[in-house]
């Protein structure tokens, strides 16, 4: 990460500036929809950044990362339902439970590698999904409305949209900073070494399993934080938080933005969610001259375009947006 | 007791269904080293094709045959257009690419068949129940599913182990370049294998269509179960897939049927009926975790080169 001025750093700086000034724009124009959308983007960017730590830097392709979104969210939701609304209790509980879950799931899943690891993380995430459906007291399949957001006394009022937005923004920057520190530490070097050649790292004396497990737990905990934020953002939790497509979305964000790059997952989160919002409009506009009044109907099928787009990214842009900006071609 | 036998048969029937999916997945993974998440989409397509063709031809059997051919063709087309480009790449690429395909297929189905589900009705003679053992009546159609799948399993075994094409498939799995160098059209072979996997998924879908509603996304949950089956059975092993599929089918079905009652013996009725569904849906994942702890390669690991 040399601080040279190139297209990529200018782009990232511009994106960060836009993100920082968005509430100002919202306050001036009264367009709060945009701010709600971007709060969501920031939260998912935290989740994607945490996934990038294990997927991008550690080479552990977890297809069940959304499970920690769910665990963090359910920790907040369940405590709120039981009458404990203090964020000083809710959030630490969310983090600890996520960490414990990641410890158990990681200890089991990391016994395997390659495609087994992909499938097993997916299967365990699905298990939690079904457990959440079975929780009748907490809404089961229908989910649970959170009537009161986490309370932080006089410190911060997260029911205030602007304050909550900046909290998410600060936490995202904090997460990215943390990942930066981890990646460039000795610990991070071992993790990246294990990605390239696990056996060799093991041979020169590093217990790679333990290193990878700790990395897995850190990623899970950070994602649990994102889950707690998401529950507060939507005032609602449901098993859909950890549906397997959500895990897939997180992977898409990481790869779309650029694996093993600090700001890649953030770029990917912005790109994917903005794409999801604009693609229907775009398709409607393109289809209008051909099908006339049916254009709005055609716009409903925007995923027909999105799906093959993922395939295109896989086939032609492995470095993701970050790679394209850096002008680097990866094989 | 009678109820228990009935549930066992249901478990075996679910196991058969899982076997059809897992066999295709494990075949494709074992031979092309490809992780295909879109396998569930082919299952869904099989069901939709069957419902459509059976409606058009007014015959369940004819509809099923046409649906099988249609999924085979779609599978081969998908291989030629997309999958072929993914061979030899990272597994992450497979996951992402085929995840994209799932979105595509789901929306395509919604576009063609509409958002409402479909139903496929069986011929009259299939609807009756037969007395499997004195006092136990079981729907004939479910027995037909079990029988048909056993036939398919036998066919697969003979195809892979006893025929020339099976020999080529096994050879291609262990050394792709060498088979190519000996003058075999390996590309065509791979297309055929993918088509075969697709047809197996389609077969599972069309057999299941009369029992369930044919709907978008029907392939996804069952696909994850098929993953569990593969992990337990060992990737690349059809025999392992078969054993694990029956095991998972039985445990899942019997767990759901009896676990809540069993819990009631130990806990209060209220707690048992609350926890029962959650715990019984966890059973097969616990089994998977156990297998992983003791045999990380699965119960029947395929011979490694």
Coordinates of C-alpha atoms in Angstrom, one line a residue:
Chain A
X1 CA 0.0 0.0 0.0
X2 CA 2.3 2.7 -1.2
X3 CA 0.7 6.1 -1.2
X4 CA 1.2 7.0 -4.8
X5 CA -1.3 9.0 -6.7
X6 CA -3.1 6.9 -9.3
X7 CA -6.5 6.4 -10.6
X8 CA -7.4 4.1 -7.8
X9 CA -6.4 6.2 -4.9
X10 CA -8.2 9.2 -6.4
X11 CA -11.3 7.1 -6.9
X12 CA -11.2 5.8 -3.4
X13 CA -10.7 9.3 -1.9
X14 CA -13.6 10.5 -4.0
X15 CA -15.8 7.7 -2.9
X16 CA -14.9 8.3 0.8
X17 CA -15.6 12.0 0.4
X18 CA -19.0 11.3 -1.2
X19 CA -19.8 8.9 1.7
X20 CA -18.8 11.4 4.3
X21 CA -20.8 14.2 2.7
X22 CA -23.9 12.2 1.9
X23 CA -25.9 13.3 5.1
X24 CA -25.2 16.9 4.2
X25 CA -26.7 16.4 0.8
X26 CA -29.6 14.6 2.4
X27 CA -30.2 17.4 4.9
X28 CA -30.1 20.0 2.1
X29 CA -32.4 18.2 -0.3
X30 CA -34.5 16.3 2.1
X31 CA -33.7 13.1 0.2
X32 CA -33.5 10.7 3.1
X33 CA -34.1 7.6 0.9
X34 CA -30.6 7.9 -0.3
X35 CA -29.2 8.1 3.2
X36 CA -31.2 5.0 4.3
X37 CA -29.9 3.1 1.3
X38 CA -26.3 4.2 2.0
X39 CA -26.5 3.3 5.7
X40 CA -27.4 -0.2 4.6
X41 CA -24.5 -0.1 2.1
X42 CA -22.1 0.9 4.9
X43 CA -23.2 -1.9 7.1
X44 CA -22.9 -4.5 4.4
X45 CA -19.5 -3.0 3.6
X46 CA -18.4 -3.8 7.1
X47 CA -19.6 -7.4 6.7
X48 CA -17.9 -7.7 3.3
X49 CA -14.7 -6.2 4.7
X50 CA -14.7 -8.8 7.5
X51 CA -15.3 -11.5 4.9
X52 CA -12.4 -10.2 2.8
X53 CA -10.1 -10.8 5.8
X54 CA -10.7 -14.6 5.6
X55 CA -11.6 -14.9 1.9
X56 CA -9.2 -12.5 0.3
X57 CA -6.2 -12.5 2.6
X58 CA -6.7 -16.0 4.2
X59 CA -7.9 -17.9 1.1
X60 CA -10.8 -19.4 3.2
X61 CA -13.8 -19.3 1.0
X62 CA -16.6 -19.2 3.5
X63 CA -20.0 -19.5 2.0
X64 CA -21.8 -19.0 5.3
X65 CA -20.6 -15.6 6.4
X66 CA -24.1 -14.1 6.6
X67 CA -24.7 -16.4 9.6
X68 CA -22.8 -13.9 11.8
X69 CA -25.1 -11.1 10.4
X70 CA -27.9 -13.2 11.7
X71 CA -26.3 -14.0 15.1
X72 CA -25.4 -10.4 15.7
X73 CA -28.9 -9.3 14.7
X74 CA -30.7 -12.0 16.7
X75 CA -28.6 -11.1 19.8
X76 CA -29.9 -7.5 19.6
X77 CA -33.4 -8.6 18.7
X78 CA -33.8 -11.2 21.4
X79 CA -32.4 -9.0 24.1
X80 CA -34.7 -6.1 23.0
X81 CA -37.6 -8.5 23.1
X82 CA -36.7 -9.6 26.6
X83 CA -36.6 -5.9 27.7
X84 CA -32.9 -5.2 27.7
X85 CA -32.4 -2.3 25.4
X86 CA -29.1 -0.9 26.5
X87 CA -26.6 -1.0 23.7
X88 CA -23.8 -1.4 26.2
X89 CA -25.2 -4.8 26.9
X90 CA -26.7 -5.7 23.5
X91 CA -23.6 -5.0 21.4
X92 CA -21.0 -6.8 23.5
X93 CA -23.3 -9.8 23.7
X94 CA -23.7 -9.7 19.9
X95 CA -19.9 -9.6 19.5
X96 CA -19.2 -12.3 22.1
X97 CA -21.9 -14.7 20.7
X98 CA -20.7 -14.2 17.2
X99 CA -17.1 -14.9 18.3
X100 CA -18.1 -18.0 20.1
X101 CA -20.1 -19.3 17.1
X102 CA -17.2 -18.5 14.8
X103 CA -14.9 -20.4 17.2
X104 CA -17.0 -23.5 17.0
X105 CA -17.9 -23.4 13.3
X106 CA -14.3 -22.5 12.5
X107 CA -12.8 -25.3 14.5
X108 CA -15.0 -27.7 12.7
X109 CA -14.9 -26.3 9.2
X110 CA -11.2 -25.5 9.1
X111 CA -10.5 -29.2 9.5
X112 CA -11.4 -29.4 5.8
X113 CA -10.1 -27.4 2.9
X114 CA -11.0 -26.5 -0.7
X115 CA -14.5 -27.3 -1.8
X116 CA -15.3 -29.2 1.4
X117 CA -14.8 -25.9 3.3
X118 CA -17.2 -24.0 0.9
X119 CA -19.9 -26.6 1.3
X120 CA -19.5 -27.1 5.0
X121 CA -19.7 -23.4 5.8
X122 CA -22.8 -23.2 3.6
X123 CA -24.4 -26.1 5.4
X124 CA -23.7 -24.8 8.9
X125 CA -25.1 -21.4 7.9
X126 CA -28.2 -23.2 6.7
X127 CA -28.4 -25.0 10.1
X128 CA -28.6 -21.6 11.9
X129 CA -31.1 -20.4 9.4
X130 CA -33.4 -23.4 10.3
X131 CA -32.8 -22.8 14.0
X132 CA -33.9 -19.2 13.6
X133 CA -37.1 -20.5 11.8
X134 CA -37.7 -22.8 14.7
X135 CA -37.5 -19.9 17.3
X136 CA -41.3 -19.5 17.7
X137 CA -40.9 -17.1 20.6
X138 CA -38.8 -14.7 18.4
X139 CA -41.0 -14.7 15.4
X140 CA -40.0 -17.9 13.7
X141 CA -40.2 -17.6 10.0
X142 CA -41.9 -14.2 10.1
X143 CA -39.2 -12.4 12.0
X144 CA -39.4 -10.0 14.9
X145 CA -39.9 -6.3 15.0
X146 CA -37.5 -4.4 17.2
X147 CA -39.5 -1.6 18.8
X148 CA -36.7 0.2 20.5
X149 CA -33.2 0.6 19.0
X150 CA -30.1 0.0 21.2
X151 CA -29.9 2.7 23.8
X152 CA -26.5 4.4 24.4
X153 CA -27.6 6.9 27.0
X154 CA -26.3 10.4 26.2
X155 CA -23.4 9.1 24.1
X156 CA -25.2 8.7 20.8
X157 CA -28.8 8.5 19.7
X158 CA -28.9 5.9 16.9
X159 CA -32.5 6.5 16.2
X160 CA -31.3 9.7 14.6
X161 CA -30.6 8.9 11.0
X162 CA -27.7 11.2 10.6
X163 CA -26.0 10.1 13.8
X164 CA -26.5 6.4 13.0
X165 CA -25.1 7.0 9.5
X166 CA -22.0 8.5 10.9
X167 CA -21.7 5.8 13.5
X168 CA -21.8 3.2 10.7
X169 CA -19.3 5.2 8.6
X170 CA -16.9 5.4 11.5
X171 CA -17.2 1.7 12.3
X172 CA -16.6 0.9 8.6
X173 CA -13.4 3.0 8.6
X174 CA -12.4 1.4 11.9
X175 CA -13.0 -2.1 10.5
X176 CA -10.9 -1.2 7.4
X177 CA -8.2 0.2 9.7
X178 CA -8.2 -2.9 11.8
X179 CA -8.0 -5.2 8.7
X180 CA -5.1 -3.0 7.5
X181 CA -3.3 -3.4 10.8
X182 CA -3.9 -7.2 10.9
X183 CA -2.9 -7.8 7.3
X184 CA 0.4 -6.0 7.8
X185 CA 1.2 -7.6 11.1
X186 CA 3.2 -10.7 11.6
X187 CA -0.1 -12.5 12.2
X188 CA -1.4 -11.3 8.9
X189 CA 1.8 -12.4 7.1
X190 CA 1.3 -15.9 8.5
X191 CA -2.3 -15.9 7.3
X192 CA -1.3 -14.8 3.8
X193 CA 1.6 -17.2 3.8
X194 CA -0.9 -20.0 4.6
X195 CA -3.1 -18.9 1.7
X196 CA -0.2 -19.3 -0.7
X197 CA 1.2 -22.5 0.8
X198 CA -0.3 -23.9 3.9
X199 CA 2.0 -26.9 4.0
X200 CA 5.2 -24.9 3.8
X201 CA 4.1 -22.5 6.5
X202 CA 3.4 -25.5 8.7
X203 CA 6.7 -27.0 7.8
X204 CA 8.6 -23.9 9.0
X205 CA 6.9 -24.1 12.3
X206 CA 3.7 -22.1 12.3
X207 CA 0.6 -23.9 13.6
X208 CA -1.5 -22.6 10.7
X209 CA -4.7 -24.1 12.0
X210 CA -4.6 -21.9 15.1
X211 CA -3.7 -18.8 13.1
X212 CA -6.5 -19.4 10.6
X213 CA -9.0 -20.1 13.4
X214 CA -8.2 -16.9 15.1
X215 CA -8.5 -15.0 11.8
X216 CA -11.9 -16.8 11.3
X217 CA -13.1 -15.7 14.7
X218 CA -12.0 -12.0 14.1
X219 CA -13.9 -12.0 10.8
X220 CA -17.0 -13.6 12.4
X221 CA -16.9 -11.0 15.3
X222 CA -16.7 -8.1 13.0
X223 CA -19.5 -9.4 10.9
X224 CA -21.5 -9.9 14.1
X225 CA -21.1 -6.1 14.7
X226 CA -22.5 -5.6 11.2
X227 CA -25.4 -7.8 12.2
X228 CA -26.1 -5.7 15.3
X229 CA -26.1 -2.6 13.1
X230 CA -28.3 -4.1 10.5
X231 CA -30.9 -5.1 13.1
X232 CA -31.0 -1.6 14.4
X233 CA -31.1 -0.2 10.9
X234 CA -34.1 -2.2 9.8
X235 CA -35.7 -2.4 13.3
X236 CA -36.4 -6.0 12.3
X237 CA -34.8 -9.4 12.4
X238 CA -35.8 -12.5 10.4
X239 CA -34.1 -15.7 9.3
X240 CA -33.6 -14.0 5.9
X241 CA -30.7 -12.2 7.6
X242 CA -28.7 -15.3 7.2
X243 CA -30.3 -16.8 4.1
X244 CA -27.6 -18.4 2.0
X245 CA -28.1 -15.9 -0.9
X246 CA -27.0 -13.2 1.6
X247 CA -23.7 -15.1 2.1
X248 CA -23.5 -15.3 -1.7
X249 CA -24.1 -11.5 -1.9
X250 CA -21.2 -10.9 0.5
X251 CA -18.9 -13.0 -1.6
X252 CA -20.0 -11.1 -4.7
X253 CA -19.3 -7.8 -3.0
X254 CA -15.8 -8.9 -2.1
X255 CA -14.9 -10.3 -5.5
X256 CA -16.7 -7.5 -7.4
X257 CA -14.8 -4.9 -5.5
X258 CA -11.5 -6.7 -5.4
X259 CA -10.3 -9.5 -3.3
X260 CA -7.4 -9.0 -0.9
X261 CA -7.6 -5.2 -1.2
X262 CA -8.4 -2.9 1.7
X263 CA -11.1 -0.8 0.1
X264 CA -12.3 -3.4 -2.4
X265 CA -15.2 -4.8 -0.3
X266 CA -16.4 -1.3 0.3
X267 CA -16.3 -0.5 -3.4
X268 CA -18.0 -3.8 -4.1
X269 CA -20.8 -3.2 -1.5
X270 CA -21.5 0.2 -3.0
X271 CA -21.3 -1.2 -6.6
X272 CA -23.6 -4.1 -5.9
X273 CA -26.3 -2.3 -4.0
X274 CA -26.3 0.7 -6.3
X275 CA -26.5 -1.7 -9.3
X276 CA -29.5 -3.5 -7.6
X277 CA -31.2 -0.1 -7.3
X278 CA -30.4 1.2 -10.8
X279 CA -30.5 -1.9 -12.9
X280 CA -34.3 -2.1 -12.9
X281 CA -34.5 1.6 -14.0
X282 CA -31.8 1.0 -16.6
X283 CA -33.6 -2.0 -18.1
X284 CA -36.9 -0.2 -18.1
X285 CA -35.3 2.6 -20.0
X286 CA -33.6 0.3 -22.5
X287 CA -36.7 -1.8 -23.0
X288 CA -39.1 1.1 -23.4
X289 CA -38.5 1.7 -27.1
X290 CA -39.1 -2.0 -27.9
X291 CA -41.9 -3.1 -25.6
X292 CA -43.5 0.3 -24.9
X293 CA -45.8 0.1 -21.9
X294 CA -44.4 -3.3 -20.8
X295 CA -41.1 -1.7 -19.9
X296 CA -41.9 -1.5 -16.2
X297 CA -42.7 -5.1 -16.3
X298 CA -39.5 -5.9 -18.1
X299 CA -37.6 -4.0 -15.4
X300 CA -38.8 -6.5 -12.8
X301 CA -36.6 -9.2 -14.3
X302 CA -33.4 -7.3 -13.7
X303 CA -31.7 -10.3 -12.1
X304 CA -31.6 -11.9 -15.6
X305 CA -28.9 -9.3 -16.3
X306 CA -27.3 -9.4 -12.9
X307 CA -26.7 -13.1 -12.9
X308 CA -24.7 -13.3 -16.1
X309 CA -22.9 -10.1 -15.0
X310 CA -21.4 -12.1 -12.0
X311 CA -20.3 -14.7 -14.5
X312 CA -18.6 -11.9 -16.6
X313 CA -16.8 -10.6 -13.5
X314 CA -15.5 -14.1 -12.8
X315 CA -14.4 -14.7 -16.4
X316 CA -13.0 -11.3 -17.3
X317 CA -12.3 -9.2 -14.3
X318 CA -10.7 -11.3 -11.6
X319 CA -9.2 -8.3 -9.8
X320 CA -12.7 -6.8 -9.5
X321 CA -13.2 -3.0 -9.7
X322 CA -10.2 -2.4 -7.6
X323 CA -8.1 -4.4 -10.1
X324 CA -9.6 -2.5 -13.1
X325 CA -8.7 0.8 -11.4
X326 CA -5.2 -0.3 -10.7
X327 CA -4.9 -1.4 -14.3
X328 CA -3.6 -4.7 -13.2
X329 CA -4.5 -7.9 -14.9
X330 CA -4.7 -11.0 -12.8
X331 CA -4.7 -14.4 -14.3
Chain B
X1 CA -44.8 -49.2 14.9
X2 CA -46.7 -48.9 11.7
X3 CA -46.2 -45.2 11.8
X4 CA -42.5 -45.8 12.2
X5 CA -42.3 -48.1 9.1
X6 CA -44.1 -45.5 7.1
X7 CA -41.7 -42.8 8.3
X8 CA -38.8 -45.0 7.4
X9 CA -40.1 -45.4 3.9
X10 CA -40.5 -41.6 3.7
X11 CA -36.9 -41.3 4.8
X12 CA -35.7 -43.7 2.1
X13 CA -37.7 -41.9 -0.5
X14 CA -36.1 -38.5 0.5
X15 CA -32.8 -40.3 0.5
X16 CA -33.4 -41.5 -3.1
X17 CA -34.1 -38.0 -4.1
X18 CA -31.0 -36.7 -2.5
X19 CA -29.0 -39.4 -4.1
X20 CA -30.1 -38.3 -7.6
X21 CA -28.9 -34.8 -6.9
X22 CA -25.8 -35.8 -5.0
X23 CA -24.7 -38.3 -7.7
X24 CA -24.8 -35.6 -10.4
X25 CA -22.9 -33.1 -8.2
X26 CA -20.3 -35.6 -7.1
X27 CA -19.9 -36.9 -10.7
X28 CA -19.3 -33.4 -12.0
X29 CA -17.0 -32.5 -9.1
X30 CA -15.1 -35.7 -9.3
X31 CA -14.5 -35.5 -13.0
X32 CA -14.3 -31.9 -13.9
X33 CA -13.4 -30.5 -10.5
X34 CA -16.3 -28.1 -10.8
X35 CA -18.5 -26.9 -7.9
X36 CA -21.9 -26.4 -9.5
X37 CA -24.3 -24.4 -7.3
X38 CA -26.7 -24.2 -10.2
X39 CA -27.4 -27.9 -9.9
X40 CA -30.5 -27.1 -8.0
X41 CA -31.7 -24.9 -10.9
X42 CA -31.6 -28.0 -13.1
X43 CA -33.7 -29.8 -10.6
X44 CA -36.2 -27.0 -10.7
X45 CA -36.2 -27.0 -14.5
X46 CA -36.8 -30.7 -14.5
X47 CA -39.9 -30.2 -12.4
X48 CA -41.2 -27.2 -14.6
X49 CA -40.5 -29.1 -17.8
X50 CA -42.4 -32.2 -16.5
X51 CA -45.4 -30.1 -15.4
X52 CA -45.5 -28.3 -18.7
X53 CA -45.0 -31.3 -21.0
X54 CA -47.4 -33.5 -19.0
X55 CA -50.0 -30.8 -19.4
X56 CA -49.4 -30.6 -23.1
X57 CA -49.3 -34.3 -23.8
X58 CA -51.9 -35.3 -21.2
X59 CA -49.6 -38.1 -20.2
X60 CA -47.4 -38.2 -17.2
X61 CA -44.9 -40.7 -18.6
X62 CA -44.6 -38.9 -21.9
X63 CA -44.2 -35.6 -20.1
X64 CA -41.5 -37.1 -17.8
X65 CA -39.5 -38.5 -20.8
X66 CA -39.7 -35.1 -22.6
X67 CA -38.7 -33.3 -19.5
X68 CA -35.7 -35.6 -19.0
X69 CA -34.5 -34.9 -22.6
X70 CA -35.1 -31.2 -22.1
X71 CA -33.0 -30.9 -19.0
X72 CA -30.3 -33.0 -20.7
X73 CA -30.2 -30.5 -23.5
X74 CA -30.3 -27.4 -21.2
X75 CA -27.5 -29.0 -19.2
X76 CA -25.3 -29.5 -22.2
X77 CA -26.1 -26.0 -23.5
X78 CA -25.1 -24.5 -20.1
X79 CA -21.9 -26.5 -20.2
X80 CA -21.0 -25.3 -23.7
X81 CA -21.9 -21.7 -23.0
X82 CA -20.7 -21.1 -19.5
X83 CA -19.3 -24.0 -17.5
X84 CA -16.6 -24.9 -20.0
X85 CA -14.9 -21.6 -19.3
X86 CA -14.7 -22.3 -15.6
X87 CA -12.8 -25.6 -15.7
X88 CA -9.3 -25.3 -14.1
X89 CA -10.2 -22.1 -12.3
X90 CA -10.4 -21.4 -8.6
X91 CA -13.4 -22.9 -6.7
X92 CA -14.3 -19.4 -5.7
X93 CA -14.9 -18.6 -9.4
X94 CA -17.2 -21.6 -9.7
X95 CA -19.2 -20.5 -6.7
X96 CA -19.6 -17.0 -8.0
X97 CA -20.2 -17.9 -11.6
X98 CA -22.8 -20.6 -10.8
X99 CA -24.4 -18.3 -8.1
X100 CA -25.0 -15.9 -11.0
X101 CA -26.5 -18.7 -13.0
X102 CA -29.0 -19.4 -10.2
X103 CA -30.2 -15.8 -10.3
X104 CA -30.5 -16.1 -14.1
X105 CA -32.4 -19.3 -14.0
X106 CA -34.8 -18.2 -11.3
X107 CA -35.7 -15.1 -13.2
X108 CA -35.9 -16.9 -16.4
X109 CA -38.4 -19.4 -14.9
X110 CA -40.4 -16.4 -13.5
X111 CA -40.4 -14.8 -16.9
X112 CA -41.5 -18.0 -18.8
X113 CA -43.8 -19.7 -16.3
X114 CA -44.8 -16.7 -14.1
X115 CA -44.4 -16.3 -10.4
X116 CA -47.1 -18.7 -9.3
X117 CA -46.2 -22.3 -8.8
X118 CA -47.4 -25.2 -10.9
X119 CA -48.8 -28.6 -10.0
X120 CA -48.4 -31.8 -11.8
X121 CA -51.1 -34.4 -11.2
X122 CA -50.5 -38.1 -11.4
X123 CA -52.4 -40.7 -13.4
X124 CA -55.2 -42.3 -11.4
X125 CA -53.5 -45.7 -10.9
X126 CA -50.5 -44.0 -9.3
X127 CA -52.6 -42.4 -6.6
X128 CA -53.6 -45.5 -4.7
X129 CA -51.8 -46.9 -1.7
X130 CA -50.5 -50.4 -1.6
X131 CA -50.1 -52.7 1.4
X132 CA -46.3 -53.1 1.7
X133 CA -46.5 -55.3 4.7
X134 CA -49.8 -56.4 6.4
X135 CA -51.4 -53.4 7.9
X136 CA -49.1 -50.8 6.4
X137 CA -50.4 -48.9 3.4
X138 CA -48.0 -46.7 1.4
X139 CA -48.6 -44.5 -1.6
X140 CA -47.7 -46.4 -4.8
X141 CA -46.1 -43.4 -6.4
X142 CA -43.5 -43.1 -3.6
X143 CA -42.6 -46.7 -4.0
X144 CA -42.2 -46.0 -7.8
X145 CA -39.8 -43.2 -6.9
X146 CA -37.7 -45.5 -4.8
X147 CA -37.7 -48.3 -7.4
X148 CA -36.9 -45.9 -10.3
X149 CA -34.0 -44.4 -8.4
X150 CA -32.6 -47.8 -7.5
X151 CA -32.7 -48.6 -11.2
X152 CA -30.9 -45.3 -12.0
X153 CA -28.3 -46.1 -9.4
X154 CA -27.7 -49.5 -11.0
X155 CA -27.6 -47.9 -14.4
X156 CA -25.0 -45.4 -13.2
X157 CA -22.9 -48.1 -11.7
X158 CA -22.9 -50.2 -14.9
X159 CA -22.3 -47.1 -17.0
X160 CA -19.3 -45.9 -15.0
X161 CA -17.7 -49.2 -14.1
X162 CA -18.6 -51.5 -17.0
X163 CA -18.8 -49.6 -20.2
X164 CA -16.3 -48.0 -22.5
X165 CA -17.7 -44.5 -22.0
X166 CA -17.5 -45.1 -18.2
X167 CA -13.9 -46.1 -18.6
X168 CA -13.2 -42.9 -20.5
X169 CA -15.0 -40.9 -17.8
X170 CA -12.8 -42.5 -15.1
X171 CA -9.7 -42.0 -17.2
X172 CA -10.6 -38.3 -17.8
X173 CA -11.0 -37.9 -14.0
X174 CA -7.5 -39.1 -13.3
X175 CA -5.6 -37.5 -16.2
X176 CA -7.3 -35.2 -18.6
X177 CA -4.3 -34.4 -20.8
X178 CA -3.4 -38.1 -21.3
X179 CA -6.9 -39.0 -22.4
X180 CA -6.9 -36.1 -24.8
X181 CA -3.5 -37.1 -26.1
X182 CA -4.8 -40.6 -26.8
X183 CA -7.3 -39.1 -29.3
X184 CA -10.4 -38.9 -27.2
X185 CA -12.5 -35.8 -27.6
X186 CA -12.4 -34.8 -23.9
X187 CA -14.5 -31.6 -24.5
X188 CA -17.3 -33.7 -25.8
X189 CA -16.9 -36.2 -22.9
X190 CA -17.1 -33.4 -20.4
X191 CA -20.2 -32.0 -22.1
X192 CA -21.8 -35.5 -21.9
X193 CA -20.9 -35.9 -18.2
X194 CA -22.4 -32.5 -17.4
X195 CA -25.5 -33.4 -19.4
X196 CA -25.8 -36.6 -17.5
X197 CA -25.5 -34.8 -14.2
X198 CA -28.1 -32.3 -15.3
X199 CA -30.4 -35.2 -16.4
X200 CA -30.1 -36.8 -13.0
X201 CA -31.0 -33.5 -11.3
X202 CA -33.9 -33.1 -13.8
X203 CA -35.0 -36.6 -13.0
X204 CA -35.1 -35.9 -9.3
X205 CA -37.1 -32.7 -10.0
X206 CA -39.7 -34.4 -12.2
X207 CA -40.1 -37.3 -9.9
X208 CA -40.7 -34.9 -7.0
X209 CA -43.0 -32.6 -9.0
X210 CA -46.2 -34.4 -8.2
X211 CA -45.5 -34.5 -4.5
X212 CA -44.5 -30.9 -4.0
X213 CA -45.6 -27.7 -5.6
X214 CA -43.4 -26.8 -8.5
X215 CA -42.0 -23.4 -7.6
X216 CA -39.1 -21.0 -8.1
X217 CA -36.2 -21.7 -5.7
X218 CA -37.4 -25.2 -5.0
X219 CA -33.9 -26.5 -5.9
X220 CA -31.9 -24.4 -3.5
X221 CA -32.7 -25.9 -0.1
X222 CA -32.5 -29.4 -1.4
X223 CA -29.2 -28.6 -3.0
X224 CA -27.7 -27.7 0.4
X225 CA -29.0 -31.0 1.7
X226 CA -27.2 -32.7 -1.2
X227 CA -24.0 -30.9 -0.2
X228 CA -24.4 -32.3 3.3
X229 CA -24.8 -35.8 1.6
X230 CA -21.6 -35.3 -0.4
X231 CA -19.6 -34.1 2.6
X232 CA -20.7 -37.1 4.6
X233 CA -20.3 -39.6 1.8
X234 CA -17.0 -38.2 0.5
X235 CA -16.6 -36.1 -2.6
X236 CA -16.3 -37.9 -5.9
X237 CA -17.7 -41.2 -4.6
X238 CA -21.1 -42.3 -6.0
X239 CA -21.2 -45.2 -3.5
X240 CA -20.6 -42.8 -0.7
X241 CA -23.3 -40.5 -2.0
X242 CA -25.8 -43.4 -2.0
X243 CA -25.1 -44.5 1.5
X244 CA -25.0 -41.0 2.9
X245 CA -28.2 -40.0 1.0
X246 CA -30.2 -42.8 2.6
X247 CA -28.6 -42.0 6.0
X248 CA -29.5 -38.3 5.7
X249 CA -32.9 -39.0 4.4
X250 CA -33.7 -41.4 7.2
X251 CA -32.3 -39.3 10.0
X252 CA -34.0 -36.1 8.8
X253 CA -37.4 -37.7 8.3
X254 CA -37.4 -39.8 11.5
X255 CA -35.9 -37.0 13.5
X256 CA -38.7 -34.7 12.5
X257 CA -41.3 -37.3 13.1
X258 CA -40.2 -38.6 16.5
X259 CA -37.8 -36.1 18.1
X260 CA -40.5 -33.8 19.6
X261 CA -42.2 -36.8 21.2
X262 CA -38.8 -38.1 22.5
X263 CA -38.0 -34.7 24.0
X264 CA -41.3 -34.6 25.7
X265 CA -40.2 -37.6 27.8
X266 CA -37.3 -35.5 29.3
X267 CA -38.5 -31.9 29.2
X268 CA -41.8 -30.1 29.8
X269 CA -44.3 -30.4 26.9
X270 CA -44.0 -26.7 26.3
X271 CA -40.2 -26.7 26.0
X272 CA -40.2 -29.8 23.9
X273 CA -42.7 -28.5 21.3
X274 CA -40.7 -25.3 21.1
X275 CA -37.3 -26.8 20.8
X276 CA -38.4 -29.9 18.8
X277 CA -38.5 -28.5 15.3
X278 CA -35.3 -26.5 15.8
X279 CA -33.3 -29.5 17.1
X280 CA -34.6 -32.0 14.6
X281 CA -33.6 -29.7 11.7
X282 CA -30.1 -29.6 13.2
X283 CA -29.7 -33.4 13.3
X284 CA -28.2 -33.9 9.9
X285 CA -25.8 -31.0 10.4
X286 CA -24.7 -32.5 13.7
X287 CA -24.2 -35.8 11.9
X288 CA -22.1 -33.9 9.3
X289 CA -20.0 -32.3 12.1
X290 CA -19.4 -35.7 13.7
X291 CA -18.3 -37.3 10.4
X292 CA -16.0 -34.4 9.9
X293 CA -14.4 -34.7 13.3
X294 CA -13.7 -38.4 12.9
X295 CA -13.4 -38.8 9.1
X296 CA -12.7 -35.4 7.5
X297 CA -12.6 -37.0 4.0
X298 CA -16.1 -38.4 4.4
X299 CA -17.2 -42.0 4.9
X300 CA -16.2 -43.3 1.5
X301 CA -13.4 -41.0 0.3
X302 CA -12.8 -41.5 -3.4
X303 CA -9.4 -42.9 -4.2
X304 CA -6.9 -40.1 -4.6
X305 CA -4.4 -40.3 -7.4

